[in-house]
Amino acid sequence: MRLLMLGGTEFVGRAVTEAALARGWDVTVFHRGRHAAPEGARAVHGDRTTAEGLAALAAADGAWDAVVDTWSGAPRAVRDAARLLAGRAGRYAYVSSQSVYRYPGRAGSDESFPVVDGDPDADAVAYAEDKRGGELAAERAFGAERALLVRAGLVLGPYENVGRLPWWLNRVARGGPVLAPGPRDAWIQYVDVRDLAEWTLDAVAAGRHGPYNLVCPRGHATMGDLLEACVEVAGAPDAELRWTAPEAVTEAGIEPWRELPVWLPPGELYDTLHDTSAARSGVRCRPLSATVADTWDWLRSLGGVAPQRPDRPGVGLSPEKEAVALAGS
C-alpha cells in the first residue's frame, strides 16, 4: 500500500504514519517541517493553507492508494487538498470527531444520529462545524464510495498534545491526596491513538467508506480504572485517590473535562461523550492499563513535559483549587 499522510509528525498523524511504516507500506508525509517525520517516511514540505504549499503537494511524485487527513481547522483546507488529490489517490480517510453530532446526544446513539451543519468551503468557525465541513469536503472530492469518515471520540495515548492523560499522570506523580471525581464505576469512552491508527489503515485497505464511530465499547473502562492505573504506574508513594461525589465537585466550581480531564458528571454531556455506540466499527481496543503505562513511559522520555497544541487551551486543576475542594469534601 502507498499512503499519503497529511501531517504525520504529531499525535494521531504520527501514530498512523508509524503504524503504516511498521506494515511495510510506502509512506509519504506532507507537512510544514516543524517536526521531523518518522524514520522511513518520505517527507514533502509545504503549508496546505497557502498556494505555495498546495503547489508543493501537487508537485510531489507518485500516486497513492490512500490519503489520511487529520485536519481540524478551516474546512476549505480539506477541500483544497482533497480536490487536488482526487485523481491521484484511491481513497481519502478523514479523521473527524464525534463532536459532529448535534448536542445533546442520546445514550447509545450511533452513526445515524443527526449531525451539525457544515460548509466545505468555509473558513474556521467552531470545532464541530469545522470537522463536519471537512467530512463534506472529503466526500465532495472523492465521492461517498471513496471517502472514509473516522469519527474519533476522546483520543489518548503516547504523543498526546492536548494534555489530558499527561495531566493526570503528572498529578498522581506529585503525590498526596488526589481529588478523584466520581462515580468511580462510571464508564468512560476513549480510543488509544494506536488502535485508531491500526483501525484506519485496516479500513482503507479493506475499502470501507462512510462514517464510523471510533471509541472503545461501553463498559470497557471506568473512571476508577483510569485513575488507579495512573497511580499504579506513576503515583508517588503517598498518592491517595479521594473519591468525591460529582455534586460536590461541581459545587466547588470545578469545570468538568477541562479542569478534571476526561471526567464528566452524569447528565446530557456525559451521555454525549461517554455513551456512544461503536458497534459498526468494531474497533479492537487494548487494555486501558497499557495505554496509561505506555503514555507514562513516553512522558518520562520527555522529562515529564508533554507537547501542547497551540490551538487548544491547557487543561488541569490548580493545586490551590484542588486543596479547597478536598477540604470541603
mmCIF file of N, CA, C and O in Angstrom, residues 172-177 231-232 234-241:
data_model
loop_
_atom_site.group_PDB
_atom_site.id
_atom_site.type_symbol
_atom_site.label_atom_id
_atom_site.label_comp_id
_atom_site.label_asym_id
_atom_site.label_seq_id
_atom_site.Cartn_x
_atom_site.Cartn_y
_atom_site.Cartn_z
ATOM 1 N N VAL A 172 -0.722 12.534 39.804
ATOM 2 C CA VAL A 172 -0.520 11.466 40.783
ATOM 3 C C VAL A 172 0.960 11.280 41.072
ATOM 4 O O VAL A 172 1.332 10.845 42.180
ATOM 5 N N ALA A 173 1.815 11.633 40.131
ATOM 6 C CA ALA A 173 3.254 11.556 40.389
ATOM 7 C C ALA A 173 3.665 12.581 41.441
ATOM 8 O O ALA A 173 4.650 12.374 42.171
ATOM 9 N N ARG A 174 2.924 13.679 41.535
ATOM 10 C CA ARG A 174 3.223 14.700 42.545
ATOM 11 C C ARG A 174 2.870 14.222 43.943
ATOM 12 O O ARG A 174 3.429 14.681 44.949
ATOM 13 N N GLY A 175 1.925 13.281 44.042
ATOM 14 C CA GLY A 175 1.597 12.658 45.319
ATOM 15 C C GLY A 175 0.593 13.423 46.153
ATOM 16 O O GLY A 175 0.017 14.418 45.739
ATOM 17 N N GLY A 176 0.362 12.903 47.370
ATOM 18 C CA GLY A 176 -0.594 13.492 48.280
ATOM 19 C C GLY A 176 -2.019 13.104 47.928
ATOM 20 O O GLY A 176 -2.262 12.299 47.023
ATOM 21 N N PRO A 177 -2.989 13.674 48.640
ATOM 22 C CA PRO A 177 -4.396 13.398 48.326
ATOM 23 C C PRO A 177 -4.742 13.927 46.938
ATOM 24 O O PRO A 177 -4.396 15.055 46.587
ATOM 25 N N VAL A 231 -2.138 5.804 39.147
ATOM 26 C CA VAL A 231 -1.437 5.622 40.424
ATOM 27 C C VAL A 231 -0.484 4.434 40.349
ATOM 28 O O VAL A 231 0.645 4.487 40.859
ATOM 29 N N GLU A 232 -0.917 3.384 39.687
ATOM 30 C CA GLU A 232 -0.100 2.167 39.591
ATOM 31 C C GLU A 232 1.238 2.437 38.914
ATOM 32 O O GLU A 232 2.271 1.941 39.343
ATOM 33 N N ALA A 234 2.545 5.679 37.960
ATOM 34 C CA ALA A 234 3.208 6.962 38.151
ATOM 35 C C ALA A 234 3.075 7.540 39.552
ATOM 36 O O ALA A 234 3.755 8.519 39.878
ATOM 37 N N GLY A 235 2.213 6.954 40.375
ATOM 38 C CA GLY A 235 1.904 7.557 41.663
ATOM 39 C C GLY A 235 3.076 7.614 42.620
ATOM 40 O O GLY A 235 3.829 6.644 42.758
ATOM 41 N N ALA A 236 3.225 8.749 43.278
ATOM 42 C CA ALA A 236 4.185 8.862 44.369
ATOM 43 C C ALA A 236 3.743 7.945 45.510
ATOM 44 O O ALA A 236 2.574 7.558 45.599
ATOM 45 N N PRO A 237 4.676 7.571 46.404
ATOM 46 C CA PRO A 237 4.313 6.652 47.494
ATOM 47 C C PRO A 237 3.129 7.111 48.336
ATOM 48 O O PRO A 237 2.378 6.274 48.863
ATOM 49 N N ASP A 238 2.945 8.423 48.462
ATOM 50 C CA ASP A 238 1.842 8.916 49.303
ATOM 51 C C ASP A 238 0.624 9.334 48.488
ATOM 52 O O ASP A 238 -0.304 9.946 49.026
ATOM 53 N N ALA A 239 0.587 9.004 47.200
ATOM 54 C CA ALA A 239 -0.577 9.363 46.384
ATOM 55 C C ALA A 239 -1.805 8.602 46.865
ATOM 56 O O ALA A 239 -1.771 7.387 47.043
ATOM 57 N N GLU A 240 -2.889 9.321 47.072
ATOM 58 C CA GLU A 240 -4.122 8.710 47.591
ATOM 59 C C GLU A 240 -5.320 9.300 46.859
ATOM 60 O O GLU A 240 -5.559 10.508 46.908
ATOM 61 N N LEU A 241 -6.065 8.444 46.181
ATOM 62 C CA LEU A 241 -7.259 8.893 45.489
ATOM 63 C C LEU A 241 -8.371 9.157 46.492
ATOM 64 O O LEU A 241 -8.738 8.275 47.267
#
